[in-house]
PDB file of C-alpha atoms and ligand atoms in Angstrom:
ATOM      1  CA  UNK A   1      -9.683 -16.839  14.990  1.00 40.00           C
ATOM      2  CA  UNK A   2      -6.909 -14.923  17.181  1.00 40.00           C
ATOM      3  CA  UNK A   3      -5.047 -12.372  15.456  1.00 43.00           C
ATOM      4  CA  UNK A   4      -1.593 -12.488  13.424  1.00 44.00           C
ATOM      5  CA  UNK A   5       1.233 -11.209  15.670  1.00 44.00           C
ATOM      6  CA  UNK A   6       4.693 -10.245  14.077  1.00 45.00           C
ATOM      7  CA  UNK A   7       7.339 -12.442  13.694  1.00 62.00           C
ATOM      8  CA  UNK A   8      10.154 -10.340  14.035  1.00 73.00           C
ATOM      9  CA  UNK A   9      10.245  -6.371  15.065  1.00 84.00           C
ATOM     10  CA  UNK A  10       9.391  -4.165  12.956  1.00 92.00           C
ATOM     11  CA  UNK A  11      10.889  -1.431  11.823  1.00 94.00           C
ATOM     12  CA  UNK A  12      10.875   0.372   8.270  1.00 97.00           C
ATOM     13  CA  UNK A  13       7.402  -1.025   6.631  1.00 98.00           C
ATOM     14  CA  UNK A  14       5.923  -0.222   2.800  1.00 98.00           C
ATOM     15  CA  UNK A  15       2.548   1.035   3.325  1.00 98.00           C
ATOM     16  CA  UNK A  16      -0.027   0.149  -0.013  1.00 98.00           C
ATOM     17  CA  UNK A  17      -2.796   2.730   0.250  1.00 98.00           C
ATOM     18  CA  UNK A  18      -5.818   2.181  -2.561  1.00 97.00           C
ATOM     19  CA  UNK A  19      -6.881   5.036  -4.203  1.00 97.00           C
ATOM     20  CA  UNK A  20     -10.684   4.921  -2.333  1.00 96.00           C
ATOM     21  CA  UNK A  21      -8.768   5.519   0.739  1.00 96.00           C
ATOM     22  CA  UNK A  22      -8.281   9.027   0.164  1.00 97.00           C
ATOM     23  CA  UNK A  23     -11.994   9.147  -1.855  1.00 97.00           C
ATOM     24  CA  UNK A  24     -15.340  10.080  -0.149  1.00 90.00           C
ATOM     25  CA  UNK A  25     -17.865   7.876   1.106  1.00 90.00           C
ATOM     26  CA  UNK A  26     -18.026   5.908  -2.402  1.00 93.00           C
ATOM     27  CA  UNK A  27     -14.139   5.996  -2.629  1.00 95.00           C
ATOM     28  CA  UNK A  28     -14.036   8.276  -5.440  1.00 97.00           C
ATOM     29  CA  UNK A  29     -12.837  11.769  -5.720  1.00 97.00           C
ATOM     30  CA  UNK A  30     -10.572  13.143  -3.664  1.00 97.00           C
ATOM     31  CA  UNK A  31     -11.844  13.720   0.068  1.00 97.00           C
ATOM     32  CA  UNK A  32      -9.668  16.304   2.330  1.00 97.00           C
ATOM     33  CA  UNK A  33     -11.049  14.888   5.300  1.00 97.00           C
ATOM     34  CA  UNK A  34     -10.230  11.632   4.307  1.00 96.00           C
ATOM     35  CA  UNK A  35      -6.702  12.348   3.348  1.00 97.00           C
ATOM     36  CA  UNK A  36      -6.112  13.981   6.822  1.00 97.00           C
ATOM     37  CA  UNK A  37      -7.177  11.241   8.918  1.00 96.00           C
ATOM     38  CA  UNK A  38      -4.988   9.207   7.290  1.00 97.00           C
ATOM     39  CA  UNK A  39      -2.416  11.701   7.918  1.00 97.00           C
ATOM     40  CA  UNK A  40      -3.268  11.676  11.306  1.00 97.00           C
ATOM     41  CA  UNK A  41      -2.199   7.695  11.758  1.00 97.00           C
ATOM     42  CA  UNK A  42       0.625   7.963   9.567  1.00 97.00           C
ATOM     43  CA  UNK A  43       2.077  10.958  11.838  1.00 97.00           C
ATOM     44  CA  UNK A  44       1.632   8.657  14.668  1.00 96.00           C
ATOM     45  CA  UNK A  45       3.351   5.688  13.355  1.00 96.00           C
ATOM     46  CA  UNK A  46       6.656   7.666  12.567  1.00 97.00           C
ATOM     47  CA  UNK A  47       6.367   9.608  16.018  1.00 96.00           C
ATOM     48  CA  UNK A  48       6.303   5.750  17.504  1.00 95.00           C
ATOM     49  CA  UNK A  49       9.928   5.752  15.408  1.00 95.00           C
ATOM     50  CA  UNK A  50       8.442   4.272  12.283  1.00 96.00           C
ATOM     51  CA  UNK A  51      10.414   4.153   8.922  1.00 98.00           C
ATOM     52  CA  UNK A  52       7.532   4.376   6.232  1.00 98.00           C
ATOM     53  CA  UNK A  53       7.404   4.269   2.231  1.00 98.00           C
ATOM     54  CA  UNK A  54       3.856   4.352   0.866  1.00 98.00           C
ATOM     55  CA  UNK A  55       2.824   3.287  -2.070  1.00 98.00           C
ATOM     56  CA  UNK A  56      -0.725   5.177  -3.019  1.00 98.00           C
ATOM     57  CA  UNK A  57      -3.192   3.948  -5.879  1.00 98.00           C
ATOM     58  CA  UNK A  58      -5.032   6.231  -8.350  1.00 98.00           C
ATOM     59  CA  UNK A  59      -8.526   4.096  -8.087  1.00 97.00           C
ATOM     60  CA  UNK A  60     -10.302   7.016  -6.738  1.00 98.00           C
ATOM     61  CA  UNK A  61      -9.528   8.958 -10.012  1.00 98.00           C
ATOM     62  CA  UNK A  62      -9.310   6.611 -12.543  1.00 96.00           C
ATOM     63  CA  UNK A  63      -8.470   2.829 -13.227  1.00 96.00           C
ATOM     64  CA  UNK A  64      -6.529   1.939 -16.793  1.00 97.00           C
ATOM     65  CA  UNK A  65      -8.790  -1.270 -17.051  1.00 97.00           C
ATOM     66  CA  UNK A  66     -12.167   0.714 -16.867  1.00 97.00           C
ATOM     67  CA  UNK A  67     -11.382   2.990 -18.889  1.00 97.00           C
ATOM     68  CA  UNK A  68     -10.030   0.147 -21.732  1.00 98.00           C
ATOM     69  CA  UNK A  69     -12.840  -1.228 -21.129  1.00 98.00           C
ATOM     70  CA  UNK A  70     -14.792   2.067 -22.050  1.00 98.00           C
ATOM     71  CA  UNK A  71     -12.701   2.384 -24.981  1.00 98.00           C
ATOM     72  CA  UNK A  72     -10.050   4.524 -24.650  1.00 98.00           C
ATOM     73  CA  UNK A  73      -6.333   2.368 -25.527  1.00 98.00           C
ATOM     74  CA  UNK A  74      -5.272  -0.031 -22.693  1.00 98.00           C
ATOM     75  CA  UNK A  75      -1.748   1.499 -22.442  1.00 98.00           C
ATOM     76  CA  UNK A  76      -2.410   5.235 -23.115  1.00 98.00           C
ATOM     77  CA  UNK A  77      -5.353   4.472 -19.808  1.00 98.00           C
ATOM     78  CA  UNK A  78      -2.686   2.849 -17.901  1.00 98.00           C
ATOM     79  CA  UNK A  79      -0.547   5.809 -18.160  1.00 98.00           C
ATOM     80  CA  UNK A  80      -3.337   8.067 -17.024  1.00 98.00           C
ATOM     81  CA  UNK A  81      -4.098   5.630 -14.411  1.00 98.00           C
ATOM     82  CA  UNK A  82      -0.096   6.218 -13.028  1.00 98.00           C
ATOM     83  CA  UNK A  83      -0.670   9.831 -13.432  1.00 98.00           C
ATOM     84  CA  UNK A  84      -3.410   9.728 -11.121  1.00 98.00           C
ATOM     85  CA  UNK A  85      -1.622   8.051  -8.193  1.00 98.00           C
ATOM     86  CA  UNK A  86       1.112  10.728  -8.716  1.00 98.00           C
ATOM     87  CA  UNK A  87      -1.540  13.267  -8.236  1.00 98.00           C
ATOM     88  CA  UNK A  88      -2.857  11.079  -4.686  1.00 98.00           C
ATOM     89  CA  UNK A  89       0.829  11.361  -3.776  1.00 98.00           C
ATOM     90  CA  UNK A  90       0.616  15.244  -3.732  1.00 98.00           C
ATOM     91  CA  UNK A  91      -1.988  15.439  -2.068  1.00 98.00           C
ATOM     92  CA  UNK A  92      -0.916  12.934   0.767  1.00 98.00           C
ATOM     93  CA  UNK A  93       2.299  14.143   0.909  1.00 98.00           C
ATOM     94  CA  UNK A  94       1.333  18.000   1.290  1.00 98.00           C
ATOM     95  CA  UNK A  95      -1.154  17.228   3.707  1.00 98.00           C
ATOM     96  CA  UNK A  96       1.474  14.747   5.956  1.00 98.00           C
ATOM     97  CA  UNK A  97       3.966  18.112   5.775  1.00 98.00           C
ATOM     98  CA  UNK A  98       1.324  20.090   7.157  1.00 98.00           C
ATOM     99  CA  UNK A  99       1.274  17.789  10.261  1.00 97.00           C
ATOM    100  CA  UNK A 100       5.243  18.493  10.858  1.00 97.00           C
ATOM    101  CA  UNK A 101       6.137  15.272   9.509  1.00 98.00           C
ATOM    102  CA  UNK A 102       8.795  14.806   7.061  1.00 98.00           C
ATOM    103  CA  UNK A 103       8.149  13.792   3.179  1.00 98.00           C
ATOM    104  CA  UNK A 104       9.720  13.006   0.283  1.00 98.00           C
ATOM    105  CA  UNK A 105       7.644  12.572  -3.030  1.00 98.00           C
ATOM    106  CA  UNK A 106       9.123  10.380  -5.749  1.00 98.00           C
ATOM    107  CA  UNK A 107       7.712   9.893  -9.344  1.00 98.00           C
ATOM    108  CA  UNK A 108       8.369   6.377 -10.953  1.00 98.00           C
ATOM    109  CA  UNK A 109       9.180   8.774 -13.719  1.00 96.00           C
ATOM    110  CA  UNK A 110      10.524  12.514 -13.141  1.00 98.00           C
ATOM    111  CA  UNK A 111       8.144  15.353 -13.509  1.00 98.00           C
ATOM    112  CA  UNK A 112      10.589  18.070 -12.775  1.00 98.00           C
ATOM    113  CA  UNK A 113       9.266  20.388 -10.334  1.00 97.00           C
ATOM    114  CA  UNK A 114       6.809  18.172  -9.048  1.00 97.00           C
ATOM    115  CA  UNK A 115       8.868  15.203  -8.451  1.00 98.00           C
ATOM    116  CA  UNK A 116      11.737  13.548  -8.871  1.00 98.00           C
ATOM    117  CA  UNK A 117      12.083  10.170 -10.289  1.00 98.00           C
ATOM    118  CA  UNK A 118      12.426   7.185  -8.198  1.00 98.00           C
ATOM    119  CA  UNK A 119      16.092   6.098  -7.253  1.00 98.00           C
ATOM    120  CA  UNK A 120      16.808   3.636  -4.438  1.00 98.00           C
ATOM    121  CA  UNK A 121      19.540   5.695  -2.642  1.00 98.00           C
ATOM    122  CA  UNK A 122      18.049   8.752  -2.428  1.00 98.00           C
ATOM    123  CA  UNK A 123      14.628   6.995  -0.860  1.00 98.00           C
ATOM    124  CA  UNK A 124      17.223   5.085   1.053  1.00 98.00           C
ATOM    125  CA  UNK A 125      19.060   8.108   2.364  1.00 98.00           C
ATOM    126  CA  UNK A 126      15.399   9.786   2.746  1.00 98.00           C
ATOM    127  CA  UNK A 127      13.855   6.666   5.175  1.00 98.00           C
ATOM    128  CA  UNK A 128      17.195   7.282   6.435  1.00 96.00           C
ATOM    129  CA  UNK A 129      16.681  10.869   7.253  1.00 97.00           C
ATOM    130  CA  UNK A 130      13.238   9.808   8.853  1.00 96.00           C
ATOM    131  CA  UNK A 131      11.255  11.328   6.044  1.00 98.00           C
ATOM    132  CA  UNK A 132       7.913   9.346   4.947  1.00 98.00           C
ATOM    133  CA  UNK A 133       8.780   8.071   1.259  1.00 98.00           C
ATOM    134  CA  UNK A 134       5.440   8.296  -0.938  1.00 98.00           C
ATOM    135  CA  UNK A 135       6.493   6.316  -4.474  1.00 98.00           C
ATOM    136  CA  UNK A 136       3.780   7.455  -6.845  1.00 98.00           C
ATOM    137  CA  UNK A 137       3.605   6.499 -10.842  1.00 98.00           C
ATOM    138  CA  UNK A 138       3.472   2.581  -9.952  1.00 98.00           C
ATOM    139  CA  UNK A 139       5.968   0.821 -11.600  1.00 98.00           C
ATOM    140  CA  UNK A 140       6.371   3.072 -14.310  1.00 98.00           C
ATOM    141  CA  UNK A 141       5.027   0.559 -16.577  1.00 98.00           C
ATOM    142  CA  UNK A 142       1.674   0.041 -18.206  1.00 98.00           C
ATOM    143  CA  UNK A 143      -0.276  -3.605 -17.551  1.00 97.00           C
ATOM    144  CA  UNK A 144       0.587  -3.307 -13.654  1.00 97.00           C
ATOM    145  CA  UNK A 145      -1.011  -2.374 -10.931  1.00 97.00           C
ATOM    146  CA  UNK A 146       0.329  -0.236  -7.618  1.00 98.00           C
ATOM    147  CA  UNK A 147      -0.067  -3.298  -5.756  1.00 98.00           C
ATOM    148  CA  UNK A 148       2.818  -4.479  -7.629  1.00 98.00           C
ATOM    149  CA  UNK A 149       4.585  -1.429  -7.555  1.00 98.00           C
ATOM    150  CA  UNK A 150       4.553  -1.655  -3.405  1.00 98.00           C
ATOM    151  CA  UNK A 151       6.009  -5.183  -3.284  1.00 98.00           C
ATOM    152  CA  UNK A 152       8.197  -3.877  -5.960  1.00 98.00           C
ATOM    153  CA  UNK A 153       9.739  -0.981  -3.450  1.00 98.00           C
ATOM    154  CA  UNK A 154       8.781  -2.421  -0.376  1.00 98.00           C
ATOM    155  CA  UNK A 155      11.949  -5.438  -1.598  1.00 98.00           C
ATOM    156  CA  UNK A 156      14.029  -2.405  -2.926  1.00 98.00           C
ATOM    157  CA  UNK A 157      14.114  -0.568   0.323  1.00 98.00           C
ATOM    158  CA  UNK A 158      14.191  -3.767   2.382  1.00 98.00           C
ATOM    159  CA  UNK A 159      10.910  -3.220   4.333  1.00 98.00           C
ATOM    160  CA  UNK A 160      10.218  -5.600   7.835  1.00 97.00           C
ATOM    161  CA  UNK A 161       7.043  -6.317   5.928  1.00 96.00           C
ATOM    162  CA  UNK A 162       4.264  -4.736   3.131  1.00 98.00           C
ATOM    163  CA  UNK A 163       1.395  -3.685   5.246  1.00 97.00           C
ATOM    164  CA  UNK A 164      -1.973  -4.025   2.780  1.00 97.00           C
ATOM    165  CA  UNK A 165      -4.302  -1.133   3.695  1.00 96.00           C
ATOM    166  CA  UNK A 166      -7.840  -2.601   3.382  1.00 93.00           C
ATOM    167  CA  UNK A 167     -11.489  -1.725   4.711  1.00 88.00           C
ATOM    168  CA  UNK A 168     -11.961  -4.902   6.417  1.00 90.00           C
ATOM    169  CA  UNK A 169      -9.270  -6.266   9.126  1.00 92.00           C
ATOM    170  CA  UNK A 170      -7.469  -9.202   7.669  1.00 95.00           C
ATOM    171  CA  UNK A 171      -8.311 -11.595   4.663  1.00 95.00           C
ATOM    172  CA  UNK A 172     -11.576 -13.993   5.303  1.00 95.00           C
ATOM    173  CA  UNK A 173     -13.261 -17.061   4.207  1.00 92.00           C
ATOM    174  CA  UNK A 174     -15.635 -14.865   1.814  1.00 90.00           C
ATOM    175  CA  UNK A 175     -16.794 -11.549   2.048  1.00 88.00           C
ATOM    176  CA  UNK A 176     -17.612 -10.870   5.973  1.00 88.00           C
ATOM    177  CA  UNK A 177     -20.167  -8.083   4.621  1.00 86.00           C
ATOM    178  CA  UNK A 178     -22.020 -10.188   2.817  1.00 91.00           C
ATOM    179  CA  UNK A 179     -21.356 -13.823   4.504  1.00 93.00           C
ATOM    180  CA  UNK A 180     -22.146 -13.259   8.775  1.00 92.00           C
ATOM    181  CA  UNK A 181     -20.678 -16.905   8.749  1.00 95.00           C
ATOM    182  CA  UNK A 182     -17.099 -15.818   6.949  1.00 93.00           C
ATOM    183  CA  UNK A 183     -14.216 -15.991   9.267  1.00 94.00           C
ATOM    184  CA  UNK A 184     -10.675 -14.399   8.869  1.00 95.00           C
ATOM    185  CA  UNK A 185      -7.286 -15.981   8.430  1.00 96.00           C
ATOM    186  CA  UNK A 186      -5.006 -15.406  10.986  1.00 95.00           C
ATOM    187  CA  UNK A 187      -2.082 -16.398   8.907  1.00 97.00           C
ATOM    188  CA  UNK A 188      -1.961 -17.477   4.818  1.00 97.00           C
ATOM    189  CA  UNK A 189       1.307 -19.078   2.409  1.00 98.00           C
ATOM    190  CA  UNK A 190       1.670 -17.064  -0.069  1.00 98.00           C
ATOM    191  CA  UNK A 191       0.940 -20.598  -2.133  1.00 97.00           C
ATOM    192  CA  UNK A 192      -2.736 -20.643  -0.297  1.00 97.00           C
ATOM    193  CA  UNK A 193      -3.354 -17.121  -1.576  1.00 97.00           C
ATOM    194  CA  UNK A 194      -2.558 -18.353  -5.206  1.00 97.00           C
ATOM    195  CA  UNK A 195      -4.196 -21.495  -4.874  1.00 96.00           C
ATOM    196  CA  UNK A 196      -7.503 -20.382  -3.360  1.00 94.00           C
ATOM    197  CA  UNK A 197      -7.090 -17.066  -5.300  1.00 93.00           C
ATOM    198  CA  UNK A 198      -7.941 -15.321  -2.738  1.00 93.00           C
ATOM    199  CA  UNK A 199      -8.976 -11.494  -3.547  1.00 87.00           C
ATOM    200  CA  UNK A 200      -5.474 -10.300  -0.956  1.00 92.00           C
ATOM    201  CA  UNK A 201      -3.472  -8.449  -4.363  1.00 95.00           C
ATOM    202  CA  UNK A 202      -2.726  -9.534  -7.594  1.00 93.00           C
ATOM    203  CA  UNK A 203      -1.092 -12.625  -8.395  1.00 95.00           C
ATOM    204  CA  UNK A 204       2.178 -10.434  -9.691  1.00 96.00           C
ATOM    205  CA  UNK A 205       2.610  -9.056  -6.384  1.00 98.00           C
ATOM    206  CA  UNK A 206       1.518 -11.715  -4.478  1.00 98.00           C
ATOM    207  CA  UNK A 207       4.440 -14.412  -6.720  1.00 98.00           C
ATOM    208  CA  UNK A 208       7.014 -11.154  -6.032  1.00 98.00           C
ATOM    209  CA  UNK A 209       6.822 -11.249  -2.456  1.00 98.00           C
ATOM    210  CA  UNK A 210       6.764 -15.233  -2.485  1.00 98.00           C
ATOM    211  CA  UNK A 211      10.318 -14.975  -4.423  1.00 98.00           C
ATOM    212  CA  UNK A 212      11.823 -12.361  -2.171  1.00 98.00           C
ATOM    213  CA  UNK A 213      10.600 -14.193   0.919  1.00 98.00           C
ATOM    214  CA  UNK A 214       8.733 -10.432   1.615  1.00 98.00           C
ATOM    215  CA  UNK A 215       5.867 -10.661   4.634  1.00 97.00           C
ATOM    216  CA  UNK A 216       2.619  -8.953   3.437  1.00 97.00           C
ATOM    217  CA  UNK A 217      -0.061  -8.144   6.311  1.00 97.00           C
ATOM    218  CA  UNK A 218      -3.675  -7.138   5.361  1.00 97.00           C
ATOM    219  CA  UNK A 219      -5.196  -4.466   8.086  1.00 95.00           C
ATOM    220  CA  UNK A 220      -7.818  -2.637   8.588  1.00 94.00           C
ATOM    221  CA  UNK A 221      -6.183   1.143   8.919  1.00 90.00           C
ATOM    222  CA  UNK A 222      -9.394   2.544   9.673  1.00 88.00           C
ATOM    223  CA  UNK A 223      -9.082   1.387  13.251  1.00 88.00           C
ATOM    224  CA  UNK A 224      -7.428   4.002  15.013  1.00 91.00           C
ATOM    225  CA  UNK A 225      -4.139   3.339  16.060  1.00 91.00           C
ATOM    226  CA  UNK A 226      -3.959  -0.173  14.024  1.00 92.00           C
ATOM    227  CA  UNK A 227      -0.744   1.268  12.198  1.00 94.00           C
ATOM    228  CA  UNK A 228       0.622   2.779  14.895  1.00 93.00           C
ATOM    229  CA  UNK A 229       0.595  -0.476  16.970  1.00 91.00           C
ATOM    230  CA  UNK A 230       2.287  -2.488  14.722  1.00 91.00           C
ATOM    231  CA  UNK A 231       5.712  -1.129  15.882  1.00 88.00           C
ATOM    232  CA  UNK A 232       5.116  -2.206  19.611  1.00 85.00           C
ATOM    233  CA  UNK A 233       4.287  -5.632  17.727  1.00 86.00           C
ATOM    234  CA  UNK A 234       0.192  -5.407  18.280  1.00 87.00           C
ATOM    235  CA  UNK A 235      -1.660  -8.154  16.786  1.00 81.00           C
ATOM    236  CA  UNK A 236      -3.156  -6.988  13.297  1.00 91.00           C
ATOM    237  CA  UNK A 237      -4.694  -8.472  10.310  1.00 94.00           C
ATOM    238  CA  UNK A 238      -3.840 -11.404   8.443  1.00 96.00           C
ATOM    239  CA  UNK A 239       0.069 -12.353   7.974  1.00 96.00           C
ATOM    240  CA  UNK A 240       0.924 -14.007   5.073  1.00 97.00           C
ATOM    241  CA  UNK A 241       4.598 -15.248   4.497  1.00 96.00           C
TER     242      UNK A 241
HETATM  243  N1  UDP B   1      -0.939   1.607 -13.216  1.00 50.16           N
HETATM  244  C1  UDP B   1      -0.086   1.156 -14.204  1.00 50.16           C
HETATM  245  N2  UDP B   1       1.118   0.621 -13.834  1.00 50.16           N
HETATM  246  C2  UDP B   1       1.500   0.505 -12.547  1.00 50.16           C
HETATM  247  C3  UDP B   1       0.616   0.928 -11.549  1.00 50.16           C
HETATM  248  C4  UDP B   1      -0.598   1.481 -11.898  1.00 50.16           C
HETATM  249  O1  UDP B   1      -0.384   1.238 -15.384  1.00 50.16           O
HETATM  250  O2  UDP B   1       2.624   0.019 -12.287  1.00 50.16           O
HETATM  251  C5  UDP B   1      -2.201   2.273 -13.606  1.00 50.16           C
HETATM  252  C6  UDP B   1      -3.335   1.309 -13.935  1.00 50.16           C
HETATM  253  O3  UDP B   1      -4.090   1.860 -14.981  1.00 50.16           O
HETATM  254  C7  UDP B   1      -4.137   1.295 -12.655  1.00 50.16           C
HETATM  255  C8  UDP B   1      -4.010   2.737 -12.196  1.00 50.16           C
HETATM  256  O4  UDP B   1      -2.676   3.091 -12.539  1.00 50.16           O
HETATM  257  O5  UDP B   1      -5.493   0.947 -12.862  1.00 50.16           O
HETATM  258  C9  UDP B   1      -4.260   2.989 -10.740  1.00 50.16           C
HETATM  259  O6  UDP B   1      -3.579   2.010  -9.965  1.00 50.16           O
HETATM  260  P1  UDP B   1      -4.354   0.873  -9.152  1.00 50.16           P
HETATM  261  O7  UDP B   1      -5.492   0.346  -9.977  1.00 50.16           O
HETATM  262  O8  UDP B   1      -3.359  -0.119  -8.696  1.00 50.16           O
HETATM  263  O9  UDP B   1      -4.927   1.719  -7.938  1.00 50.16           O
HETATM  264  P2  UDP B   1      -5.761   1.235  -6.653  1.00 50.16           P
HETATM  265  O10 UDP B   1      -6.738   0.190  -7.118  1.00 50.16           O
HETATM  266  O11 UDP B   1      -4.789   0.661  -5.678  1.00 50.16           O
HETATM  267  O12 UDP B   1      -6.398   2.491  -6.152  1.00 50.16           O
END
């Protein structure tokens, strides 16, 4: 299949970033190395005149689920689960400064002297300012996930489009490391995710973007200069709108 192309130029885009992104080799912990190549592509994507809000998971730390299932209460979890992505954002966000590039670190929920808590204008005003937004703490709400919480900001700061961060480039017919045979999507309705339930985000995120008519494209960022390329309107991923 050819790839997805852009529909319309784009601009200001909310970046989801799991967790295992920023893990080692397994996708836990936190890896420095890891975190700085990421850097390294996010730098480039605002030098190509990028606006960018990120929203980071805490999977390489901890997941609310797992640990419910281990035994520990479902909503005290999911607040250490938020806590965790706050402490991704840190580290993201220090290690982007360190580049030259200009950050802004928001909490869903205010831990003063850490972060502030989330308000539209002042990410507005931030984007604005060319600063790279990083929303950590989800949604501030137990029982959702940080894919949520990036369609959630990505309609709040009106994004182009919600670029998906994955390990493989685009969404296929099954898994492509498992299945040689599986093929990849150029373009998906949000309705054919839901129907075919394909594994793209959750179903709250996925119904969020279908209501506010918000374009979602899953990408391999791995590939050097993938994110960077999307401003000049490079053909990434799978588009699904
Ligand atoms: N979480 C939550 N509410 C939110 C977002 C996240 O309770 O709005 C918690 C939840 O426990 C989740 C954890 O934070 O498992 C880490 O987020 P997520 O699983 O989305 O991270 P990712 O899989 O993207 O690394």
């Amino acid at each position: 299949m050819s790839s997805a192309r852009s529909e319309a130029p784009v601009r200001r885009v909310l970046l989801k970033l799991s967790g295992e992104a920023l893990g080692g080799q397994d996708g836990a912990g936190l890896a420095p190395a890891a975190v700085s190549d990421l850097c390294r592509e996010l730098k480039a994507f605002v030098d190509a005149g990028g606006e960018l809000g990120i929203v980071v998971g805490g999977g390489n730390l901890l997941r609310g689920a797992t640990l419910a299932q281990a035994g520990l209460p479902r909503v005290s979890a999911d607040h250490m689960g938020m806590l965790a992505t706050v402490m991704n954002g840190i580290a993201m966000a220090s290690m982007l400064a360190q580049t030259g590039a200009q950050t802004a670190l928001f909490a869903s929920v205010a831990i003063p002297g850490i972060a502030p808590g989330y308000s539209r204008t002042d990410a507005l005003s931030a984007l604005a300012d060319g600063k790279v937004c990083f929303f950590t703490g989800g949604t501030g709400n137990p029982l959702f996930t940080t894919d949520t919480a990036a369609c959630l900001r990505a309609i709040e700061i009106d994004a182009d489009l919600v670029l998906k961060a994955t390990k493989v480039d685009g969404v296929y017919t099954a898994d492509p490391k498992k299945d040689p045979s599986a093929t990849r999507y150029e373009a998906l309705t949000y309705q054919q995710v839901l129907d075919q339930g394909l594994a793209v985000m959750d179903q709250a995120a996925i119904c969020l973007c279908q209501e506010h008519d918000m374009p979602l494209v899953v990408f391999d960022m791995s590939e050097r200069g993938a994110l960077e390329g999307i401003i000049g309107g490079a053909a990434v991923g799978t588009r699904i709108s």
